[in-house]
mmCIF file with all atom_site columns, C-alpha atoms in Angstrom:
data_model
loop_
_atom_site.group_PDB
_atom_site.id
_atom_site.type_symbol
_atom_site.label_atom_id
_atom_site.label_alt_id
_atom_site.label_comp_id
_atom_site.label_asym_id
_atom_site.label_entity_id
_atom_site.label_seq_id
_atom_site.pdbx_PDB_ins_code
_atom_site.Cartn_x
_atom_site.Cartn_y
_atom_site.Cartn_z
_atom_site.occupancy
_atom_site.B_iso_or_equiv
_atom_site.pdbx_formal_charge
_atom_site.auth_seq_id
_atom_site.auth_comp_id
_atom_site.auth_asym_id
_atom_site.auth_atom_id
_atom_site.pdbx_PDB_model_num
ATOM 1   C CA . MET X 1 1   ? 91.724  51.071 66.645 1.00 38.00 ? 263 MET X CA 1
ATOM 2   C CA . ILE X 1 2   ? 89.700  51.388 63.446 1.00 42.00 ? 264 ILE X CA 1
ATOM 3   C CA . VAL X 1 3   ? 88.264  54.865 62.940 1.00 40.00 ? 265 VAL X CA 1
ATOM 4   C CA . PRO X 1 4   ? 84.979  55.043 60.947 1.00 43.00 ? 266 PRO X CA 1
ATOM 5   C CA . ASP X 1 5   ? 84.974  57.072 57.715 1.00 50.00 ? 267 ASP X CA 1
ATOM 6   C CA . ASN X 1 6   ? 83.000  60.015 59.121 1.00 68.00 ? 268 ASN X CA 1
ATOM 7   C CA . ARG X 1 7   ? 85.476  60.306 61.997 1.00 74.00 ? 269 ARG X CA 1
ATOM 8   C CA . LYS X 1 8   ? 88.418  60.045 59.622 1.00 78.00 ? 270 LYS X CA 1
ATOM 9   C CA . ARG X 1 9   ? 87.021  62.783 57.394 1.00 77.00 ? 271 ARG X CA 1
ATOM 10  C CA . ARG X 1 10  ? 86.242  64.996 60.379 1.00 79.00 ? 272 ARG X CA 1
ATOM 11  C CA . LEU X 1 11  ? 89.679  64.437 61.954 1.00 83.00 ? 273 LEU X CA 1
ATOM 12  C CA . LEU X 1 12  ? 91.441  65.071 58.628 1.00 82.00 ? 274 LEU X CA 1
ATOM 13  C CA . SER X 1 13  ? 89.470  68.290 58.241 1.00 82.00 ? 275 SER X CA 1
ATOM 14  C CA . MET X 1 14  ? 90.427  69.460 61.731 1.00 85.00 ? 276 MET X CA 1
ATOM 15  C CA . LEU X 1 15  ? 94.056  68.503 61.223 1.00 87.00 ? 277 LEU X CA 1
ATOM 16  C CA . GLY X 1 16  ? 94.154  70.074 57.746 1.00 88.00 ? 278 GLY X CA 1
ATOM 17  C CA . GLU X 1 17  ? 92.797  73.411 58.970 1.00 88.00 ? 279 GLU X CA 1
ATOM 18  C CA . HIS X 1 18  ? 95.171  73.396 61.932 1.00 85.00 ? 280 HIS X CA 1
ATOM 19  C CA . ILE X 1 19  ? 98.178  72.614 59.725 1.00 88.00 ? 281 ILE X CA 1
ATOM 20  C CA . ALA X 1 20  ? 97.176  75.216 57.117 1.00 87.00 ? 282 ALA X CA 1
ATOM 21  C CA . LEU X 1 21  ? 96.911  78.002 59.695 1.00 84.00 ? 283 LEU X CA 1
ATOM 22  C CA . THR X 1 22  ? 100.144 76.868 61.350 1.00 83.00 ? 284 THR X CA 1
ATOM 23  C CA . LEU X 1 23  ? 101.967 76.908 58.011 1.00 86.00 ? 285 LEU X CA 1
ATOM 24  C CA . LEU X 1 24  ? 100.540 80.361 57.321 1.00 82.00 ? 286 LEU X CA 1
ATOM 25  C CA . GLY X 1 25  ? 101.685 81.547 60.728 1.00 79.00 ? 287 GLY X CA 1
ATOM 26  C CA . LEU X 1 26  ? 105.223 80.164 60.784 1.00 78.00 ? 288 LEU X CA 1
ATOM 27  C CA . PRO X 1 27  ? 106.667 82.491 58.130 1.00 80.00 ? 289 PRO X CA 1
ATOM 28  C CA . LEU X 1 28  ? 104.819 85.423 59.684 1.00 75.00 ? 290 LEU X CA 1
ATOM 29  C CA . MET X 1 29  ? 106.297 84.615 63.090 1.00 72.00 ? 291 MET X CA 1
ATOM 30  C CA . LEU X 1 30  ? 109.716 85.466 61.634 1.00 75.00 ? 292 LEU X CA 1
ATOM 31  C CA . PHE X 1 31  ? 108.552 89.084 61.825 1.00 70.00 ? 293 PHE X CA 1
ATOM 32  C CA . GLN X 1 32  ? 107.587 88.779 65.492 1.00 67.00 ? 294 GLN X CA 1
ATOM 33  C CA . PRO X 1 33  ? 110.534 90.874 66.718 1.00 68.00 ? 295 PRO X CA 1
ATOM 34  C CA . LEU X 1 34  ? 109.252 93.711 64.530 1.00 66.00 ? 296 LEU X CA 1
ATOM 35  C CA . ALA X 1 35  ? 105.516 93.280 65.036 1.00 64.00 ? 297 ALA X CA 1
ATOM 36  C CA . GLY X 1 36  ? 105.418 91.875 68.565 1.00 68.00 ? 298 GLY X CA 1
ATOM 37  C CA . ASP X 1 37  ? 102.671 89.419 69.462 1.00 78.00 ? 299 ASP X CA 1
ATOM 38  C CA . TRP X 1 38  ? 100.130 90.962 67.085 1.00 79.00 ? 300 TRP X CA 1
ATOM 39  C CA . ILE X 1 39  ? 100.849 88.399 64.377 1.00 80.00 ? 301 ILE X CA 1
ATOM 40  C CA . PHE X 1 40  ? 99.783  85.634 66.759 1.00 82.00 ? 302 PHE X CA 1
ATOM 41  C CA . TYR X 1 41  ? 96.593  87.512 67.653 1.00 86.00 ? 303 TYR X CA 1
ATOM 42  C CA . CYS X 1 42  ? 95.773  88.178 63.985 1.00 85.00 ? 304 CYS X CA 1
ATOM 43  C CA . LEU X 1 43  ? 96.161  84.472 63.215 1.00 86.00 ? 305 LEU X CA 1
ATOM 44  C CA . LEU X 1 44  ? 94.016  83.617 66.226 1.00 89.00 ? 306 LEU X CA 1
ATOM 45  C CA . ALA X 1 45  ? 91.320  86.011 64.981 1.00 92.00 ? 307 ALA X CA 1
ATOM 46  C CA . LEU X 1 46  ? 91.500  84.335 61.563 1.00 88.00 ? 308 LEU X CA 1
ATOM 47  C CA . TYR X 1 47  ? 91.171  80.900 63.180 1.00 90.00 ? 309 TYR X CA 1
ATOM 48  C CA . LEU X 1 48  ? 88.205  81.995 65.283 1.00 92.00 ? 310 LEU X CA 1
ATOM 49  C CA . ASN X 1 49  ? 86.353  83.235 62.198 1.00 91.00 ? 311 ASN X CA 1
ATOM 50  C CA . LYS X 1 50  ? 87.531  80.796 59.521 1.00 91.00 ? 312 LYS X CA 1
ATOM 51  C CA . ASP X 1 51  ? 84.005  79.447 58.910 1.00 90.00 ? 313 ASP X CA 1
ATOM 52  C CA . PHE X 1 52  ? 82.208  82.820 58.742 1.00 87.00 ? 314 PHE X CA 1
ATOM 53  C CA . LEU X 1 53  ? 81.151  82.562 55.089 1.00 85.00 ? 315 LEU X CA 1
ATOM 54  C CA . LEU X 1 54  ? 78.114  80.273 55.167 1.00 84.00 ? 316 LEU X CA 1
ATOM 55  C CA . GLY X 1 55  ? 79.767  77.940 57.670 1.00 86.00 ? 317 GLY X CA 1
ATOM 56  C CA . ARG X 1 56  ? 82.554  76.924 55.320 1.00 86.00 ? 318 ARG X CA 1
ATOM 57  C CA . SER X 1 57  ? 86.285  77.470 55.627 1.00 87.00 ? 319 SER X CA 1
ATOM 58  C CA . PRO X 1 58  ? 88.415  77.095 52.468 1.00 84.00 ? 320 PRO X CA 1
ATOM 59  C CA . LEU X 1 59  ? 89.230  73.489 53.409 1.00 85.00 ? 321 LEU X CA 1
ATOM 60  C CA . LYS X 1 60  ? 85.590  72.689 54.174 1.00 86.00 ? 322 LYS X CA 1
ATOM 61  C CA . ARG X 1 61  ? 84.724  73.986 50.694 1.00 83.00 ? 323 ARG X CA 1
ATOM 62  C CA . ALA X 1 62  ? 87.406  71.785 49.146 1.00 82.00 ? 324 ALA X CA 1
ATOM 63  C CA . ILE X 1 63  ? 86.304  68.579 50.888 1.00 82.00 ? 325 ILE X CA 1
ATOM 64  C CA . GLY X 1 64  ? 82.567  69.283 50.715 1.00 83.00 ? 326 GLY X CA 1
ATOM 65  C CA . THR X 1 65  ? 81.571  69.936 54.325 1.00 85.00 ? 327 THR X CA 1
ATOM 66  C CA . GLN X 1 66  ? 79.726  72.764 56.059 1.00 87.00 ? 328 GLN X CA 1
ATOM 67  C CA . VAL X 1 67  ? 78.972  73.860 59.603 1.00 91.00 ? 329 VAL X CA 1
ATOM 68  C CA . GLN X 1 68  ? 75.197  73.819 60.038 1.00 92.00 ? 330 GLN X CA 1
ATOM 69  C CA . THR X 1 69  ? 72.658  74.388 62.767 1.00 93.00 ? 331 THR X CA 1
ATOM 70  C CA . ALA X 1 70  ? 70.423  71.565 64.009 1.00 89.00 ? 332 ALA X CA 1
ATOM 71  C CA . SER X 1 71  ? 67.743  72.834 61.604 1.00 91.00 ? 333 SER X CA 1
ATOM 72  C CA . GLY X 1 72  ? 70.066  72.372 58.617 1.00 90.00 ? 334 GLY X CA 1
ATOM 73  C CA . LEU X 1 73  ? 70.832  76.037 57.947 1.00 92.00 ? 335 LEU X CA 1
ATOM 74  C CA . PRO X 1 74  ? 74.429  77.198 57.452 1.00 91.00 ? 336 PRO X CA 1
ATOM 75  C CA . ALA X 1 75  ? 75.958  78.442 60.704 1.00 93.00 ? 337 ALA X CA 1
ATOM 76  C CA . ASN X 1 76  ? 76.001  82.217 60.975 1.00 93.00 ? 338 ASN X CA 1
ATOM 77  C CA . GLU X 1 77  ? 79.081  84.239 61.882 1.00 93.00 ? 339 GLU X CA 1
ATOM 78  C CA . TRP X 1 78  ? 78.287  84.213 65.615 1.00 94.00 ? 340 TRP X CA 1
ATOM 79  C CA . GLN X 1 79  ? 77.845  80.422 65.710 1.00 95.00 ? 341 GLN X CA 1
ATOM 80  C CA . SER X 1 80  ? 81.018  79.950 63.671 1.00 94.00 ? 342 SER X CA 1
ATOM 81  C CA . PHE X 1 81  ? 82.931  82.115 66.129 1.00 95.00 ? 343 PHE X CA 1
ATOM 82  C CA . LEU X 1 82  ? 81.470  80.315 69.157 1.00 95.00 ? 344 LEU X CA 1
ATOM 83  C CA . ARG X 1 83  ? 82.393  76.868 67.880 1.00 94.00 ? 345 ARG X CA 1
ATOM 84  C CA . ASN X 1 84  ? 85.990  77.958 67.325 1.00 94.00 ? 346 ASN X CA 1
ATOM 85  C CA . THR X 1 85  ? 86.513  79.516 70.775 1.00 94.00 ? 347 THR X CA 1
ATOM 86  C CA . THR X 1 86  ? 87.759  76.171 72.051 1.00 92.00 ? 348 THR X CA 1
ATOM 87  C CA . VAL X 1 87  ? 90.844  76.344 69.809 1.00 87.00 ? 349 VAL X CA 1
ATOM 88  C CA . LEU X 1 88  ? 93.096  76.712 72.845 1.00 87.00 ? 350 LEU X CA 1
ATOM 89  C CA . ALA X 1 89  ? 91.918  73.257 73.955 1.00 89.00 ? 351 ALA X CA 1
ATOM 90  C CA . TRP X 1 90  ? 92.580  71.727 70.536 1.00 86.00 ? 352 TRP X CA 1
ATOM 91  C CA . PRO X 1 91  ? 93.735  68.297 71.832 1.00 88.00 ? 353 PRO X CA 1
ATOM 92  C CA . LEU X 1 92  ? 90.435  67.984 73.728 1.00 90.00 ? 354 LEU X CA 1
ATOM 93  C CA . GLU X 1 93  ? 88.601  68.891 70.528 1.00 88.00 ? 355 GLU X CA 1
ATOM 94  C CA . VAL X 1 94  ? 90.304  66.027 68.704 1.00 87.00 ? 356 VAL X CA 1
ATOM 95  C CA . LEU X 1 95  ? 89.430  63.665 71.542 1.00 89.00 ? 357 LEU X CA 1
ATOM 96  C CA . ALA X 1 96  ? 85.784  64.753 71.407 1.00 87.00 ? 358 ALA X CA 1
ATOM 97  C CA . VAL X 1 97  ? 85.629  63.948 67.679 1.00 86.00 ? 359 VAL X CA 1
ATOM 98  C CA . VAL X 1 98  ? 87.256  60.557 68.241 1.00 86.00 ? 360 VAL X CA 1
ATOM 99  C CA . ILE X 1 99  ? 84.696  59.747 70.954 1.00 86.00 ? 361 ILE X CA 1
ATOM 100 C CA . THR X 1 100 ? 81.537  61.166 69.354 1.00 83.00 ? 362 THR X CA 1
ATOM 101 C CA . GLY X 1 101 ? 82.453  60.587 65.728 1.00 79.00 ? 363 GLY X CA 1
ATOM 102 C CA . GLN X 1 102 ? 81.335  63.998 64.553 1.00 78.00 ? 364 GLN X CA 1
ATOM 103 C CA . LYS X 1 103 ? 81.031  66.820 67.090 1.00 88.00 ? 365 LYS X CA 1
ATOM 104 C CA . ARG X 1 104 ? 83.770  68.908 68.668 1.00 89.00 ? 366 ARG X CA 1
ATOM 105 C CA . LEU X 1 105 ? 83.346  70.635 72.014 1.00 92.00 ? 367 LEU X CA 1
ATOM 106 C CA . GLY X 1 106 ? 82.746  73.863 70.096 1.00 92.00 ? 368 GLY X CA 1
ATOM 107 C CA . ASP X 1 107 ? 79.874  72.249 68.214 1.00 93.00 ? 369 ASP X CA 1
ATOM 108 C CA . TYR X 1 108 ? 78.134  71.513 71.494 1.00 93.00 ? 370 TYR X CA 1
ATOM 109 C CA . ILE X 1 109 ? 78.660  75.107 72.653 1.00 93.00 ? 371 ILE X CA 1
ATOM 110 C CA . ALA X 1 110 ? 77.357  76.634 69.401 1.00 94.00 ? 372 ALA X CA 1
ATOM 111 C CA . ARG X 1 111 ? 74.733  73.919 68.790 1.00 94.00 ? 373 ARG X CA 1
ATOM 112 C CA . THR X 1 112 ? 76.172  73.156 65.373 1.00 94.00 ? 374 THR X CA 1
ATOM 113 C CA . GLN X 1 113 ? 77.350  70.149 63.419 1.00 90.00 ? 375 GLN X CA 1
ATOM 114 C CA . VAL X 1 114 ? 79.545  69.536 60.389 1.00 89.00 ? 376 VAL X CA 1
ATOM 115 C CA . VAL X 1 115 ? 77.756  67.805 57.527 1.00 86.00 ? 377 VAL X CA 1
ATOM 116 C CA . ASN X 1 116 ? 78.619  66.738 54.005 1.00 83.00 ? 378 ASN X CA 1
ATOM 117 C CA . VAL X 1 117 ? 77.369  69.088 51.286 1.00 84.00 ? 379 VAL X CA 1
ATOM 118 C CA . GLU X 1 118 ? 77.869  69.528 47.560 1.00 78.00 ? 380 GLU X CA 1
ATOM 119 C CA . ARG X 1 119 ? 81.288  70.825 46.626 1.00 72.00 ? 381 ARG X CA 1
ATOM 120 C CA . ASN X 1 120 ? 81.260  74.158 44.838 1.00 66.00 ? 382 ASN X CA 1
ATOM 121 C CA . ALA X 1 121 ? 84.768  75.457 45.419 1.00 53.00 ? 383 ALA X CA 1
ATOM 122 C CA . GLY X 1 122 ? 84.498  78.081 42.680 1.00 58.00 ? 384 GLY X CA 1
ATOM 123 C CA . SER X 1 123 ? 81.585  79.937 44.267 1.00 71.00 ? 385 SER X CA 1
ATOM 124 C CA . TRP X 1 124 ? 83.316  81.497 47.285 1.00 70.00 ? 386 TRP X CA 1
ATOM 125 C CA . ARG X 1 125 ? 83.831  84.766 45.422 1.00 70.00 ? 387 ARG X CA 1
ATOM 126 C CA . GLN X 1 126 ? 80.143  84.986 44.582 1.00 73.00 ? 388 GLN X CA 1
ATOM 127 C CA . GLU X 1 127 ? 79.200  84.136 48.171 1.00 73.00 ? 389 GLU X CA 1
ATOM 128 C CA . LEU X 1 128 ? 81.594  86.777 49.491 1.00 71.00 ? 390 LEU X CA 1
ATOM 129 C CA . ALA X 1 129 ? 80.205  89.378 47.082 1.00 70.00 ? 391 ALA X CA 1
ATOM 130 C CA . ALA X 1 130 ? 76.646  88.520 48.149 1.00 72.00 ? 392 ALA X CA 1
ATOM 131 C CA . HIS X 1 131 ? 77.511  88.484 51.865 1.00 71.00 ? 393 HIS X CA 1
ATOM 132 C CA . ARG X 1 132 ? 75.855  91.226 53.908 1.00 78.00 ? 394 ARG X CA 1
ATOM 133 C CA . VAL X 1 133 ? 76.797  92.409 57.350 1.00 81.00 ? 395 VAL X CA 1
ATOM 134 C CA . SER X 1 134 ? 74.244  91.279 59.928 1.00 86.00 ? 396 SER X CA 1
ATOM 135 C CA . ILE X 1 135 ? 73.887  91.523 63.681 1.00 88.00 ? 397 ILE X CA 1
ATOM 136 C CA . HIS X 1 136 ? 75.645  88.134 63.858 1.00 87.00 ? 398 HIS X CA 1
ATOM 137 C CA . THR X 1 137 ? 78.636  89.652 62.044 1.00 87.00 ? 399 THR X CA 1
ATOM 138 C CA . LEU X 1 138 ? 78.808  92.448 64.590 1.00 88.00 ? 400 LEU X CA 1
ATOM 139 C CA . TYR X 1 139 ? 78.501  90.006 67.506 1.00 90.00 ? 401 TYR X CA 1
ATOM 140 C CA . ALA X 1 140 ? 81.319  87.893 66.078 1.00 90.00 ? 402 ALA X CA 1
ATOM 141 C CA . LEU X 1 141 ? 83.597  90.902 65.565 1.00 89.00 ? 403 LEU X CA 1
ATOM 142 C CA . LEU X 1 142 ? 82.978  92.251 69.053 1.00 93.00 ? 404 LEU X CA 1
ATOM 143 C CA . ALA X 1 143 ? 83.371  88.808 70.623 1.00 92.00 ? 405 ALA X CA 1
ATOM 144 C CA . THR X 1 144 ? 86.615  88.244 68.682 1.00 92.00 ? 406 THR X CA 1
ATOM 145 C CA . ALA X 1 145 ? 88.062  91.467 70.098 1.00 92.00 ? 407 ALA X CA 1
ATOM 146 C CA . LEU X 1 146 ? 87.020  90.489 73.632 1.00 94.00 ? 408 LEU X CA 1
ATOM 147 C CA . TYR X 1 147 ? 88.378  86.952 73.210 1.00 93.00 ? 409 TYR X CA 1
ATOM 148 C CA . LEU X 1 148 ? 91.742  88.293 72.022 1.00 92.00 ? 410 LEU X CA 1
ATOM 149 C CA . LEU X 1 149 ? 91.853  90.676 74.962 1.00 92.00 ? 411 LEU X CA 1
ATOM 150 C CA . LEU X 1 150 ? 91.118  87.839 77.382 1.00 93.00 ? 412 LEU X CA 1
ATOM 151 C CA . VAL X 1 151 ? 93.758  85.581 75.831 1.00 92.00 ? 413 VAL X CA 1
ATOM 152 C CA . HIS X 1 152 ? 96.287  88.416 75.924 1.00 90.00 ? 414 HIS X CA 1
ATOM 153 C CA . SER X 1 153 ? 95.488  89.060 79.598 1.00 92.00 ? 415 SER X CA 1
ATOM 154 C CA . LEU X 1 154 ? 95.720  85.358 80.412 1.00 92.00 ? 416 LEU X CA 1
ATOM 155 C CA . PHE X 1 155 ? 99.087  85.039 78.684 1.00 89.00 ? 417 PHE X CA 1
ATOM 156 C CA . ASN X 1 156 ? 100.396 88.116 80.526 1.00 88.00 ? 418 ASN X CA 1
ATOM 157 C CA . TRP X 1 157 ? 99.101  86.755 83.835 1.00 92.00 ? 419 TRP X CA 1
ATOM 158 C CA . ILE X 1 158 ? 100.882 83.405 83.414 1.00 90.00 ? 420 ILE X CA 1
ATOM 159 C CA . GLY X 1 159 ? 104.011 85.094 82.088 1.00 83.00 ? 421 GLY X CA 1
ATOM 160 C CA . LEU X 1 160 ? 103.988 84.136 78.402 1.00 74.00 ? 422 LEU X CA 1
#
């Protein structure tokens, strides 16, 4: 099966972000006996909000992509959170990108898309300094806490 370039780039981005967060988490999991499950939940919170700064995670900045709304604006924190809530169904996300060529399940939920943009990897510090807390930031933080609580309850219910 030949995968078109846009699908390849999108799949590599998804895989790269997943691998990066997994590699970040593996050494931290060594401390799980001391910290309990909180390391997992902190990494999950990071994954849920990885695109909060103008719709760009560190990898998206490096490869020149951005999460945007249908109107072409960068996704806000709430939309970035919503599109990442499907992380627990990651294999289905990959399948959705293979089928559609561009959109994950989370993109349909948040009404977003990933598009190619100019690379400006050095500007993340300036963007972070200029970032202001908005109502979308508060929604994303509250929703992250609720999501983590629900995942924790689900894992307890099924015995994990």
